[in-house]
Structure formats: C-alpha cells, structure tokens
PDB file of C-alpha atoms in Angstrom:
ATOM      1  CA  GLY A 692     -41.599  11.473 -18.042  1.00 59.00           C
ATOM      2  CA  PRO A 693     -41.276  12.637 -14.408  1.00 53.00           C
ATOM      3  CA  SER A 694     -39.444   9.431 -13.421  1.00 51.00           C
ATOM      4  CA  ARG A 695     -36.833   9.880 -16.152  1.00 50.00           C
ATOM      5  CA  GLN A 696     -36.339  13.568 -15.268  1.00 54.00           C
ATOM      6  CA  GLY A 697     -35.853  12.552 -11.643  1.00 54.00           C
ATOM      7  CA  ASN A 698     -33.193  10.047 -12.671  1.00 52.00           C
ATOM      8  CA  VAL A 699     -31.386  12.705 -14.716  1.00 48.00           C
ATOM      9  CA  ARG A 700     -31.411  15.119 -11.766  1.00 54.00           C
ATOM     10  CA  ARG A 701     -30.059  12.398  -9.454  1.00 51.00           C
ATOM     11  CA  MET A 702     -27.283  11.541 -11.908  1.00 50.00           C
ATOM     12  CA  ARG A 703     -26.321  15.221 -12.212  1.00 50.00           C
ATOM     13  CA  ARG A 704     -26.100  15.601  -8.431  1.00 49.00           C
ATOM     14  CA  MET A 705     -24.014  12.427  -8.158  1.00 46.00           C
ATOM     15  CA  LEU A 706     -21.656  13.469 -10.957  1.00 45.00           C
ATOM     16  CA  CYS A 707     -21.191  16.879  -9.281  1.00 45.00           C
ATOM     17  CA  LEU A 708     -20.306  15.070  -6.060  1.00 43.00           C
ATOM     18  CA  LEU A 709     -17.766  12.911  -7.907  1.00 43.00           C
ATOM     19  CA  GLY A 710     -16.263  16.054  -9.456  1.00 44.00           C
ATOM     20  CA  LEU A 711     -15.809  17.612  -6.025  1.00 39.00           C
ATOM     21  CA  LEU A 712     -14.223  14.410  -4.739  1.00 40.00           C
ATOM     22  CA  SER A 713     -11.762  14.358  -7.644  1.00 42.00           C
ATOM     23  CA  CYS A 714     -10.806  18.003  -6.999  1.00 39.00           C
ATOM     24  CA  ALA A 715     -10.297  17.339  -3.302  1.00 37.00           C
ATOM     25  CA  GLN A 716      -8.262  14.179  -3.778  1.00 40.00           C
ATOM     26  CA  ALA A 717      -5.969  15.760  -6.392  1.00 37.00           C
ATOM     27  CA  GLY A 718      -4.733  18.156  -3.737  1.00 37.00           C
ATOM     28  CA  ALA A 719      -4.555  15.496  -1.029  1.00 38.00           C
ATOM     29  CA  ALA A 720      -2.089  13.134  -2.734  1.00 38.00           C
ATOM     30  CA  GLU A 721       1.299  12.794  -1.059  1.00 43.00           C
ATOM     31  CA  PRO A 722       4.655  12.179  -2.809  1.00 41.00           C
ATOM     32  CA  LEU A 723       4.875   8.566  -3.894  1.00 40.00           C
ATOM     33  CA  THR A 724       6.607   5.893  -1.901  1.00 43.00           C
ATOM     34  CA  ARG A 725       8.670   3.259  -3.679  1.00 41.00           C
ATOM     35  CA  SER A 726       5.613   1.012  -3.823  1.00 39.00           C
ATOM     36  CA  GLU A 727       3.568   3.780  -5.444  1.00 40.00           C
ATOM     37  CA  GLN A 728       6.285   4.586  -7.978  1.00 43.00           C
ATOM     38  CA  SER A 729       6.038   1.041  -9.347  1.00 39.00           C
ATOM     39  CA  PHE A 730       2.263   1.439  -9.567  1.00 39.00           C
ATOM     40  CA  VAL A 731       2.293   4.695 -11.537  1.00 46.00           C
ATOM     41  CA  ASN A 732       4.187   3.402 -14.606  1.00 63.00           C
ATOM     42  CA  PHE A 733       2.035   4.677 -17.457  1.00 70.00           C
ATOM     43  CA  GLY A 734       2.401   1.533 -19.541  1.00 75.00           C
ATOM     44  CA  PHE A 735       0.894  -0.462 -16.701  1.00 77.00           C
ATOM     45  CA  ALA A 736      -1.719   2.243 -16.087  1.00 74.00           C
ATOM     46  CA  THR A 737      -3.438   1.058 -19.269  1.00 77.00           C
ATOM     47  CA  GLN A 738      -4.294  -2.076 -17.280  1.00 79.00           C
ATOM     48  CA  LEU A 739      -4.429  -0.743 -13.712  1.00 70.00           C
ATOM     49  CA  GLY A 740      -7.097   1.904 -14.308  1.00 70.00           C
ATOM     50  CA  SER A 741      -7.701   5.596 -13.721  1.00 71.00           C
ATOM     51  CA  GLY A 742      -6.145   7.425 -10.793  1.00 68.00           C
ATOM     52  CA  VAL A 743      -4.568  10.606  -9.482  1.00 67.00           C
ATOM     53  CA  TYR A 744      -0.971  10.361  -8.305  1.00 61.00           C
ATOM     54  CA  SER A 745       1.774  12.654  -7.021  1.00 53.00           C
ATOM     55  CA  LEU A 746       5.341  11.981  -8.182  1.00 52.00           C
ATOM     56  CA  SER A 747       8.331  14.090  -7.085  1.00 53.00           C
ATOM     57  CA  GLY A 748       6.041  17.012  -6.265  1.00 58.00           C
ATOM     58  CA  ARG A 749       4.141  16.782  -9.586  1.00 61.00           C
ATOM     59  CA  THR A 750       0.577  15.574 -10.015  1.00 67.00           C
ATOM     60  CA  LEU A 751      -0.217  12.956 -12.653  1.00 68.00           C
ATOM     61  CA  GLN A 752      -3.828  12.222 -13.544  1.00 76.00           C
ATOM     62  CA  VAL A 753      -4.573   9.069 -15.519  1.00 77.00           C
ATOM     63  CA  TYR A 754      -7.963   8.367 -17.102  1.00 81.00           C
ATOM     64  CA  ASN A 755      -8.843   5.032 -18.671  1.00 82.00           C
ATOM     65  CA  LEU A 756     -11.772   5.196 -21.143  1.00 84.00           C
ATOM     66  CA  PRO A 757     -13.168   1.657 -21.656  1.00 83.00           C
ATOM     67  CA  PHE A 758     -14.506   1.637 -25.224  1.00 87.00           C
ATOM     68  CA  ALA A 759     -15.891  -1.746 -26.334  1.00 87.00           C
ATOM     69  CA  TRP A 760     -18.221  -3.348 -28.890  1.00 89.00           C
ATOM     70  CA  GLN A 761     -20.241  -6.524 -28.390  1.00 89.00           C
ATOM     71  CA  LEU A 762     -20.475  -8.627 -31.546  1.00 93.00           C
ATOM     72  CA  PRO A 763     -24.009  -9.761 -32.482  1.00 92.00           C
ATOM     73  CA  ALA A 764     -25.147 -12.973 -30.776  1.00 89.00           C
ATOM     74  CA  ALA A 765     -28.393 -14.821 -30.165  1.00 89.00           C
ATOM     75  CA  PRO A 766     -29.786 -14.819 -26.594  1.00 85.00           C
ATOM     76  CA  GLU A 767     -29.226 -18.576 -26.308  1.00 87.00           C
ATOM     77  CA  ASP A 768     -25.573 -18.441 -27.443  1.00 92.00           C
ATOM     78  CA  ARG A 769     -23.196 -19.655 -24.726  1.00 93.00           C
ATOM     79  CA  VAL A 770     -20.151 -18.015 -26.338  1.00 95.00           C
ATOM     80  CA  ARG A 771     -20.003 -14.299 -27.099  1.00 95.00           C
ATOM     81  CA  ILE A 772     -17.185 -12.119 -28.390  1.00 96.00           C
ATOM     82  CA  ARG A 773     -16.443  -8.540 -27.444  1.00 95.00           C
ATOM     83  CA  LEU A 774     -13.890  -6.220 -29.026  1.00 96.00           C
ATOM     84  CA  VAL A 775     -12.267  -3.791 -26.572  1.00 94.00           C
ATOM     85  CA  ALA A 776     -10.417  -0.581 -27.434  1.00 93.00           C
ATOM     86  CA  PRO A 777      -9.502   1.157 -24.148  1.00 91.00           C
ATOM     87  CA  VAL A 778      -7.881   4.571 -24.432  1.00 91.00           C
ATOM     88  CA  THR A 779      -5.722   5.876 -21.576  1.00 88.00           C
ATOM     89  CA  VAL A 780      -4.726   9.537 -21.258  1.00 86.00           C
ATOM     90  CA  GLY A 781      -2.580  11.315 -18.657  1.00 80.00           C
ATOM     91  CA  PHE A 782      -2.079  14.942 -17.594  1.00 78.00           C
ATOM     92  CA  LEU A 783       0.786  16.388 -15.543  1.00 72.00           C
ATOM     93  CA  ASP A 784       0.160  19.144 -12.981  1.00 68.00           C
ATOM     94  CA  PHE A 785      -3.506  19.465 -13.902  1.00 63.00           C
ATOM     95  CA  LYS A 786      -6.458  19.681 -11.521  1.00 61.00           C
ATOM     96  CA  PRO A 787     -10.140  19.530 -12.545  1.00 57.00           C
ATOM     97  CA  VAL A 788     -10.777  22.898 -10.860  1.00 54.00           C
ATOM     98  CA  ASP A 789      -8.245  24.498 -13.278  1.00 55.00           C
ATOM     99  CA  VAL A 790     -10.815  24.174 -16.065  1.00 48.00           C
ATOM    100  CA  LEU A 791     -12.686  27.144 -14.546  1.00 48.00           C
ATOM    101  CA  HIS A 792      -9.626  29.388 -14.921  1.00 54.00           C
ATOM    102  CA  THR A 793      -7.510  28.127 -17.819  1.00 54.00           C
ATOM    103  CA  GLY A 794      -9.799  25.730 -19.687  1.00 55.00           C
ATOM    104  CA  LEU A 795      -8.956  22.202 -20.765  1.00 55.00           C
ATOM    105  CA  PRO A 796      -5.282  21.182 -21.215  1.00 59.00           C
ATOM    106  CA  GLU A 797      -3.925  21.937 -24.685  1.00 62.00           C
ATOM    107  CA  HIS A 798      -2.122  18.597 -25.058  1.00 65.00           C
ATOM    108  CA  LEU A 799      -1.802  15.135 -23.539  1.00 72.00           C
ATOM    109  CA  ASP A 800       1.297  14.315 -21.501  1.00 75.00           C
ATOM    110  CA  SER A 801       0.721  10.563 -21.825  1.00 81.00           C
ATOM    111  CA  TYR A 802      -1.581   8.363 -23.840  1.00 86.00           C
ATOM    112  CA  GLY A 803      -2.141   4.703 -24.627  1.00 90.00           C
ATOM    113  CA  PHE A 804      -4.241   2.510 -26.895  1.00 94.00           C
ATOM    114  CA  VAL A 805      -4.366  -1.230 -26.146  1.00 94.00           C
ATOM    115  CA  PRO A 806      -7.124  -2.952 -28.167  1.00 96.00           C
ATOM    116  CA  GLY A 807      -7.990  -6.603 -27.794  1.00 97.00           C
ATOM    117  CA  ILE A 808     -10.603  -9.321 -27.708  1.00 97.00           C
ATOM    118  CA  GLU A 809     -12.630 -10.929 -24.911  1.00 97.00           C
ATOM    119  CA  VAL A 810     -14.424 -14.275 -25.292  1.00 97.00           C
ATOM    120  CA  ASP A 811     -17.332 -14.635 -22.874  1.00 96.00           C
ATOM    121  CA  VAL A 812     -18.165 -18.294 -22.173  1.00 96.00           C
ATOM    122  CA  ARG A 813     -21.298 -19.109 -20.168  1.00 95.00           C
ATOM    123  CA  VAL A 814     -20.306 -22.228 -18.238  1.00 94.00           C
ATOM    124  CA  ARG A 815     -23.724 -22.453 -16.584  1.00 91.00           C
ATOM    125  CA  ASP A 816     -26.434 -20.065 -15.428  1.00 89.00           C
ATOM    126  CA  GLY A 817     -24.806 -17.388 -13.306  1.00 91.00           C
ATOM    127  CA  TRP A 818     -21.183 -18.372 -14.076  1.00 95.00           C
ATOM    128  CA  ARG A 819     -19.080 -16.945 -16.907  1.00 96.00           C
ATOM    129  CA  LEU A 820     -15.434 -17.456 -17.892  1.00 97.00           C
ATOM    130  CA  GLN A 821     -13.674 -14.840 -19.987  1.00 97.00           C
ATOM    131  CA  PRO A 822     -10.275 -15.417 -21.618  1.00 98.00           C
ATOM    132  CA  PHE A 823      -8.843 -12.183 -23.038  1.00 98.00           C
ATOM    133  CA  ALA A 824      -5.835 -10.816 -24.925  1.00 98.00           C
ATOM    134  CA  GLN A 825      -4.722  -7.246 -25.702  1.00 97.00           C
ATOM    135  CA  ALA A 826      -1.781  -5.583 -27.455  1.00 97.00           C
ATOM    136  CA  GLY A 827      -1.068  -1.911 -28.055  1.00 95.00           C
ATOM    137  CA  ILE A 828       1.113   1.096 -27.362  1.00 91.00           C
ATOM    138  CA  ALA A 829       1.643   3.725 -24.669  1.00 88.00           C
ATOM    139  CA  ARG A 830       3.676   6.912 -24.813  1.00 83.00           C
ATOM    140  CA  ASP A 831       4.896   9.272 -22.085  1.00 75.00           C
ATOM    141  CA  ARG A 832       5.619  12.576 -23.823  1.00 71.00           C
ATOM    142  CA  HIS A 833       7.116  14.171 -20.694  1.00 64.00           C
ATOM    143  CA  ASP A 834       9.973  11.655 -20.451  1.00 62.00           C
ATOM    144  CA  ASP A 835       9.899  10.721 -24.172  1.00 64.00           C
ATOM    145  CA  VAL A 836       9.191   7.070 -23.360  1.00 68.00           C
ATOM    146  CA  ASP A 837       7.602   4.736 -25.900  1.00 80.00           C
ATOM    147  CA  GLN A 838       6.140   1.459 -24.705  1.00 85.00           C
ATOM    148  CA  ARG A 839       4.536  -1.640 -26.184  1.00 91.00           C
ATOM    149  CA  VAL A 840       1.895  -3.181 -23.920  1.00 93.00           C
ATOM    150  CA  TYR A 841       0.690  -6.807 -23.942  1.00 95.00           C
ATOM    151  CA  ALA A 842      -1.906  -8.351 -21.624  1.00 95.00           C
ATOM    152  CA  PHE A 843      -3.647 -11.729 -21.504  1.00 97.00           C
ATOM    153  CA  GLY A 844      -5.389 -13.838 -18.912  1.00 97.00           C
ATOM    154  CA  LEU A 845      -8.615 -15.365 -17.651  1.00 98.00           C
ATOM    155  CA  ARG A 846     -11.533 -13.872 -15.694  1.00 97.00           C
ATOM    156  CA  SER A 847     -14.339 -15.579 -13.805  1.00 97.00           C
ATOM    157  CA  ALA A 848     -17.656 -13.968 -12.775  1.00 97.00           C
ATOM    158  CA  ILE A 849     -20.285 -15.672 -10.629  1.00 97.00           C
ATOM    159  CA  ASP A 850     -23.616 -13.813 -10.325  1.00 95.00           C
ATOM    160  CA  PHE A 851     -26.266 -14.289  -7.667  1.00 91.00           C
ATOM    161  CA  ASP A 852     -29.148 -12.208  -6.317  1.00 89.00           C
ATOM    162  CA  HIS A 853     -30.330 -11.542  -2.784  1.00 84.00           C
ATOM    163  CA  GLY A 854     -33.572  -9.555  -2.895  1.00 85.00           C
ATOM    164  CA  PRO A 855     -33.155  -6.350  -4.946  1.00 87.00           C
ATOM    165  CA  THR A 856     -29.335  -6.523  -4.644  1.00 93.00           C
ATOM    166  CA  HIS A 857     -27.330  -8.206  -7.384  1.00 94.00           C
ATOM    167  CA  TRP A 858     -24.040  -9.707  -6.178  1.00 96.00           C
ATOM    168  CA  GLN A 859     -21.042 -10.838  -8.190  1.00 97.00           C
ATOM    169  CA  GLN A 860     -17.887 -12.693  -7.207  1.00 97.00           C
ATOM    170  CA  TYR A 861     -15.002 -11.772  -9.507  1.00 97.00           C
ATOM    171  CA  ASP A 862     -11.601 -13.449  -9.989  1.00 97.00           C
ATOM    172  CA  GLU A 863      -8.888 -12.663 -12.511  1.00 97.00           C
ATOM    173  CA  LEU A 864      -5.450 -14.015 -13.362  1.00 96.00           C
ATOM    174  CA  ALA A 865      -3.564 -11.706 -15.740  1.00 95.00           C
ATOM    175  CA  ARG A 866      -0.099 -11.404 -17.234  1.00 94.00           C
ATOM    176  CA  VAL A 867       1.011  -7.938 -18.376  1.00 91.00           C
ATOM    177  CA  VAL A 868       4.237  -7.115 -20.268  1.00 91.00           C
ATOM    178  CA  VAL A 869       5.548  -3.615 -21.063  1.00 88.00           C
ATOM    179  CA  GLU A 870       8.456  -3.149 -23.464  1.00 87.00           C
ATOM    180  CA  GLN A 871      10.062   0.275 -22.953  1.00 78.00           C
ATOM    181  CA  ARG A 872      11.634   0.863 -26.349  1.00 69.00           C
ATOM    182  CA  SER A 873      13.267   4.163 -25.370  1.00 64.00           C
ATOM    183  CA  TYR A 874      15.288   2.436 -22.621  1.00 66.00           C
ATOM    184  CA  ASP A 875      15.548  -0.997 -24.267  1.00 72.00           C
ATOM    185  CA  HIS A 876      13.963  -2.429 -21.124  1.00 75.00           C
ATOM    186  CA  THR A 877      11.145  -4.940 -20.558  1.00 81.00           C
ATOM    187  CA  ASP A 878       9.063  -5.122 -17.386  1.00 82.00           C
ATOM    188  CA  ASP A 879       6.209  -7.472 -16.520  1.00 86.00           C
ATOM    189  CA  TYR A 880       4.030  -8.800 -13.755  1.00 86.00           C
ATOM    190  CA  THR A 881       1.451 -11.472 -12.983  1.00 91.00           C
ATOM    191  CA  ARG A 882      -1.607 -10.328 -11.049  1.00 91.00           C
ATOM    192  CA  LEU A 883      -4.199 -12.305  -9.116  1.00 94.00           C
ATOM    193  CA  ARG A 884      -7.289 -10.241  -8.359  1.00 95.00           C
ATOM    194  CA  THR A 885     -10.335 -11.388  -6.382  1.00 97.00           C
ATOM    195  CA  GLY A 886     -13.282  -9.268  -5.341  1.00 97.00           C
ATOM    196  CA  VAL A 887     -17.009  -8.841  -4.888  1.00 98.00           C
ATOM    197  CA  THR A 888     -19.574  -6.275  -6.068  1.00 97.00           C
ATOM    198  CA  ALA A 889     -23.080  -5.439  -4.822  1.00 97.00           C
ATOM    199  CA  ARG A 890     -25.391  -3.508  -7.164  1.00 95.00           C
ATOM    200  CA  ARG A 891     -28.738  -2.079  -6.073  1.00 93.00           C
ATOM    201  CA  PRO A 892     -31.244   0.436  -7.565  1.00 90.00           C
ATOM    202  CA  PHE A 893     -32.215   3.483  -5.517  1.00 86.00           C
ATOM    203  CA  GLU A 894     -35.926   2.736  -5.854  1.00 78.00           C
ATOM    204  CA  GLU A 895     -37.768  -0.546  -5.328  1.00 71.00           C
ATOM    205  CA  PRO A 896     -39.462  -1.749  -7.422  1.00 67.00           C
ATOM    206  CA  ALA A 897     -37.107  -0.229  -9.992  1.00 57.00           C
ATOM    207  CA  PRO A 898     -38.551   1.737 -12.950  1.00 64.00           C
ATOM    208  CA  GLU A 899     -37.537   0.784 -16.487  1.00 75.00           C
ATOM    209  CA  ASN A 900     -34.071   2.388 -16.285  1.00 79.00           C
ATOM    210  CA  GLN A 901     -33.419   3.445 -12.698  1.00 86.00           C
ATOM    211  CA  VAL A 902     -30.283   5.013 -11.253  1.00 88.00           C
ATOM    212  CA  ASP A 903     -28.340   2.441  -9.231  1.00 93.00           C
ATOM    213  CA  ILE A 904     -25.193   2.214  -7.136  1.00 95.00           C
ATOM    214  CA  LEU A 905     -22.555  -0.498  -7.208  1.00 96.00           C
ATOM    215  CA  GLY A 906     -20.261  -1.004  -4.223  1.00 97.00           C
ATOM    216  CA  TYR A 907     -17.112  -3.064  -4.631  1.00 98.00           C
ATOM    217  CA  ALA A 908     -14.084  -4.413  -2.801  1.00 98.00           C
ATOM    218  CA  PHE A 909     -11.144  -6.419  -4.093  1.00 96.00           C
ATOM    219  CA  THR A 910      -7.657  -7.660  -3.273  1.00 95.00           C
ATOM    220  CA  GLU A 911      -4.686  -7.866  -5.641  1.00 91.00           C
ATOM    221  CA  VAL A 912      -1.516  -9.935  -5.290  1.00 90.00           C
ATOM    222  CA  TYR A 913       1.480  -9.493  -7.611  1.00 84.00           C
ATOM    223  CA  THR A 914       4.031 -12.220  -8.149  1.00 81.00           C
ATOM    224  CA  ASP A 915       6.441  -9.827  -9.874  1.00 70.00           C
ATOM    225  CA  ALA A 916       5.866  -6.165  -9.012  1.00 63.00           C
ATOM    226  CA  PRO A 917       6.437  -3.734 -11.924  1.00 59.00           C
ATOM    227  CA  ALA A 918       9.010  -0.932 -11.776  1.00 52.00           C
ATOM    228  CA  GLY A 919       8.505   2.603 -13.102  1.00 42.00           C
ATOM    229  CA  PRO A 920      10.347   3.901 -16.194  1.00 36.00           C
ATOM    230  CA  ALA A 921      12.376   6.310 -14.062  1.00 32.00           C
ATOM    231  CA  ASN A 922      13.086   3.703 -11.406  1.00 35.00           C
ATOM    232  CA  SER A 923      13.868   0.392 -13.054  1.00 33.00           C
ATOM    233  CA  ALA A 924      15.422  -1.137  -9.955  1.00 36.00           C
ATOM    234  CA  ALA A 925      13.786  -4.453  -9.170  1.00 40.00           C
ATOM    235  CA  ASP A 926      11.341  -4.323  -6.262  1.00 45.00           C
ATOM    236  CA  ARG A 927       9.933  -7.831  -6.265  1.00 46.00           C
ATOM    237  CA  GLY A 928       7.622  -9.479  -3.787  1.00 53.00           C
ATOM    238  CA  ALA A 929       5.209  -6.548  -3.421  1.00 67.00           C
ATOM    239  CA  PRO A 930       2.649  -6.893  -0.599  1.00 80.00           C
ATOM    240  CA  PRO A 931      -1.075  -7.243  -1.391  1.00 88.00           C
ATOM    241  CA  GLN A 932      -3.074  -4.182  -2.386  1.00 88.00           C
ATOM    242  CA  TYR A 933      -6.727  -3.517  -1.533  1.00 93.00           C
ATOM    243  CA  GLU A 934      -9.412  -1.272  -2.966  1.00 94.00           C
ATOM    244  CA  LEU A 935     -12.857  -0.121  -1.829  1.00 96.00           C
ATOM    245  CA  GLY A 936     -15.209   2.075  -3.824  1.00 96.00           C
ATOM    246  CA  PHE A 937     -18.456   2.596  -5.694  1.00 96.00           C
ATOM    247  CA  THR A 938     -19.779   3.438  -9.159  1.00 95.00           C
ATOM    248  CA  LEU A 939     -23.025   5.082 -10.285  1.00 94.00           C
ATOM    249  CA  GLY A 940     -25.060   4.271 -13.373  1.00 91.00           C
ATOM    250  CA  THR A 941     -28.458   2.950 -14.410  1.00 89.00           C
ATOM    251  CA  THR A 942     -29.952  -0.523 -14.360  1.00 83.00           C
ATOM    252  CA  ARG A 943     -29.980  -0.839 -18.154  1.00 81.00           C
ATOM    253  CA  GLY A 944     -27.186   1.568 -18.996  1.00 79.00           C
ATOM    254  CA  LEU A 945     -27.119   4.981 -20.648  1.00 76.00           C
ATOM    255  CA  HIS A 946     -26.472   5.539 -24.371  1.00 75.00           C
ATOM    256  CA  VAL A 947     -25.573   8.640 -26.386  1.00 75.00           C
ATOM    257  CA  TRP A 948     -26.120   8.179 -30.133  1.00 76.00           C
ATOM    258  CA  LYS A 949     -26.213   4.417 -29.471  1.00 71.00           C
ATOM    259  CA  ILE A 950     -22.785   4.583 -27.799  1.00 71.00           C
ATOM    260  CA  PRO A 951     -22.846   3.198 -24.233  1.00 73.00           C
ATOM    261  CA  VAL A 952     -21.880   5.678 -21.504  1.00 78.00           C
ATOM    262  CA  PRO A 953     -19.637   4.033 -18.870  1.00 81.00           C
ATOM    263  CA  ARG A 954     -20.451   4.042 -15.186  1.00 88.00           C
ATOM    264  CA  VAL A 955     -18.576   6.605 -13.090  1.00 89.00           C
ATOM    265  CA  GLY A 956     -17.328   6.202  -9.537  1.00 91.00           C
ATOM    266  CA  PHE A 957     -14.615   6.672  -6.930  1.00 91.00           C
ATOM    267  CA  GLY A 958     -12.197   4.213  -5.332  1.00 90.00           C
ATOM    268  CA  LEU A 959      -9.525   4.167  -2.637  1.00 89.00           C
ATOM    269  CA  ARG A 960      -6.574   1.802  -3.125  1.00 87.00           C
ATOM    270  CA  PHE A 961      -4.273   1.093  -0.208  1.00 87.00           C
ATOM    271  CA  GLY A 962      -1.607  -1.312   1.029  1.00 83.00           C
ATOM    272  CA  ASP A 963       1.870  -1.308   2.539  1.00 80.00           C
ATOM    273  CA  GLY A 964       3.070   2.271   1.924  1.00 75.00           C
ATOM    274  CA  LEU A 965       0.418   2.763  -0.768  1.00 75.00           C
ATOM    275  CA  LEU A 966      -2.497   5.221  -0.888  1.00 77.00           C
ATOM    276  CA  VAL A 967      -4.102   6.050  -4.258  1.00 77.00           C
ATOM    277  CA  TYR A 968      -7.387   7.825  -5.024  1.00 79.00           C
ATOM    278  CA  ARG A 969      -9.031   6.639  -8.213  1.00 82.00           C
ATOM    279  CA  LEU A 970     -11.785   7.907 -10.496  1.00 80.00           C
ATOM    280  CA  VAL A 971     -13.477   4.818 -11.943  1.00 85.00           C
ATOM    281  CA  PHE A 972     -14.935   4.660 -15.455  1.00 81.00           C
ATOM    282  CA  GLY A 973     -16.892   1.546 -16.387  1.00 83.00           C
ATOM    283  CA  SER A 974     -16.081  -1.600 -14.422  1.00 85.00           C
ATOM    284  CA  PRO A 975     -14.075  -1.125 -11.186  1.00 88.00           C
ATOM    285  CA  TYR A 976     -11.927  -4.049 -12.366  1.00 84.00           C
TER     286      TYR A 976
END
C-alpha cells in the first residue's frame, strides 16, 4: 500500500546516505596509531565489528555479516537458544565508489567464520541474560596468516519504554582468544562493554512495519589489549574506547525469502589516539 511504498522510499534514501558516508570516511582515515594497530587485527575484527581502517598507507575495509537462526520456542518459554554464524570479510585498498569504475573486488583479502551458540534467559520481564560461546577461523590472505578464534562471555539487556521510544541498557563481559598459527603466537583480551540504545519509529502511531532509527552509545574497557599480527609487541593497559552512532531498520524487521535483513548504520569510535569510522550491520554491539 502507500504506507509500505513510503517506507521503502525512506529506506532507499537512508541507505544512499549511508553509502555516501562510507565513501567519504574511507578517504578520511588517517594512518593508524599504535592503539589503532592493535584494534585492526583481523582475528579480533570478527568480534569487534565492521569498520574502515588505514594501515601503513593502505585502506582495509572489514564487514561483519551477522547471520543467525532462532530455534523454535513457545512465547512463554523463559529460555531460548539462538545459533549464530557471523561471516567477516575484508578488502585491501578498496573504496565503495570504485564499484562504479572497476566493479566488485575479484577476491577477498581476509575472511572469517566464527559460529556459536547464544542462550537467552529471561530473568524477569524486561531483563535478559545471555551466555554465549563461539569458535571458528580467520585468514588474512595478504600476510598469509591463519588464525583460530574463540570467544565466550555473558551479556545483560534491560529494556524499558518511555513514550514511543524504546530504551535498552546493555552490558557485556567477554573473553576473546586468537591463535595465530602462522606465527605460533596466541593473543587474547578481556572486554567490558556497557552502553545504552534508544529506538524510535519515524511516525507515531507507528504503522504495522514502520521505518525506525536506533541511536546508541557505549564504552569499552580492555584488561589486556590485543596486538596486531604484524606488531606483536605487548601494549597492555589500553585506555577506554567510546562509540556513538545509529542504525536504521523497521519496527518488525525486514525479510528476504524468510531470511532476516540486518539493520544498517554508521558509528564513530574514538579514544586515546584512536579514531575509527564503522559501518554497522545488525546490532551495534
């Protein structure tokens, strides 16, 4: 109907805007500081999310695609299980605007697949705990680096509404280990993340499946900062990192052939000597 067509037009305009932002930020990245070099490690990128980085004069784009399947459960069930299969891909010296001239890249420079399981436990109305565990592989073809990736931890989400805006307080404690088989080296870190999101439809009252926007902000603290594969020198005691951003989607989600389409957005991560632009797919966390 007219309402649905209007939503589609709005989503197209928003996605075009995000595309322009990604093109602009790919050219704006500066060479990485030591803090940024530890952040760009591709094995850890499977957990740290999508982003566009510049390393030694070369641009690396990382995209994390959050595929997942919810196992069947009754509405009254307090425990639910979700299988996750995130795929991470990376491209060297590639900019989105290059598609107009040379087409899509012919090969991946880096890729990762780290499947796992999440157990969603409803402690009470509006409060969920989520223990999780993942294990998989990552490979950097440019430097011929093979990595095993392990991650486990606990998340907490507290939901509450204020008028048409849905708020969520989010906390996560995670342990991530990367074994770099090519260098016979193991690196790891523990991360404490705490943040808040605010999600609101563009129209009120919202139609059946209205376009909405989600703003977010979070802080991360690392007890053991990771080092990059080309710079394995220990750089412990990293300062906190912060991120602000937004994602766009619909109130009930979009599906293509019954496959959920993730939300898309843009984030800015910053800290002591750190500035990273990030395209967000799915959850900002």
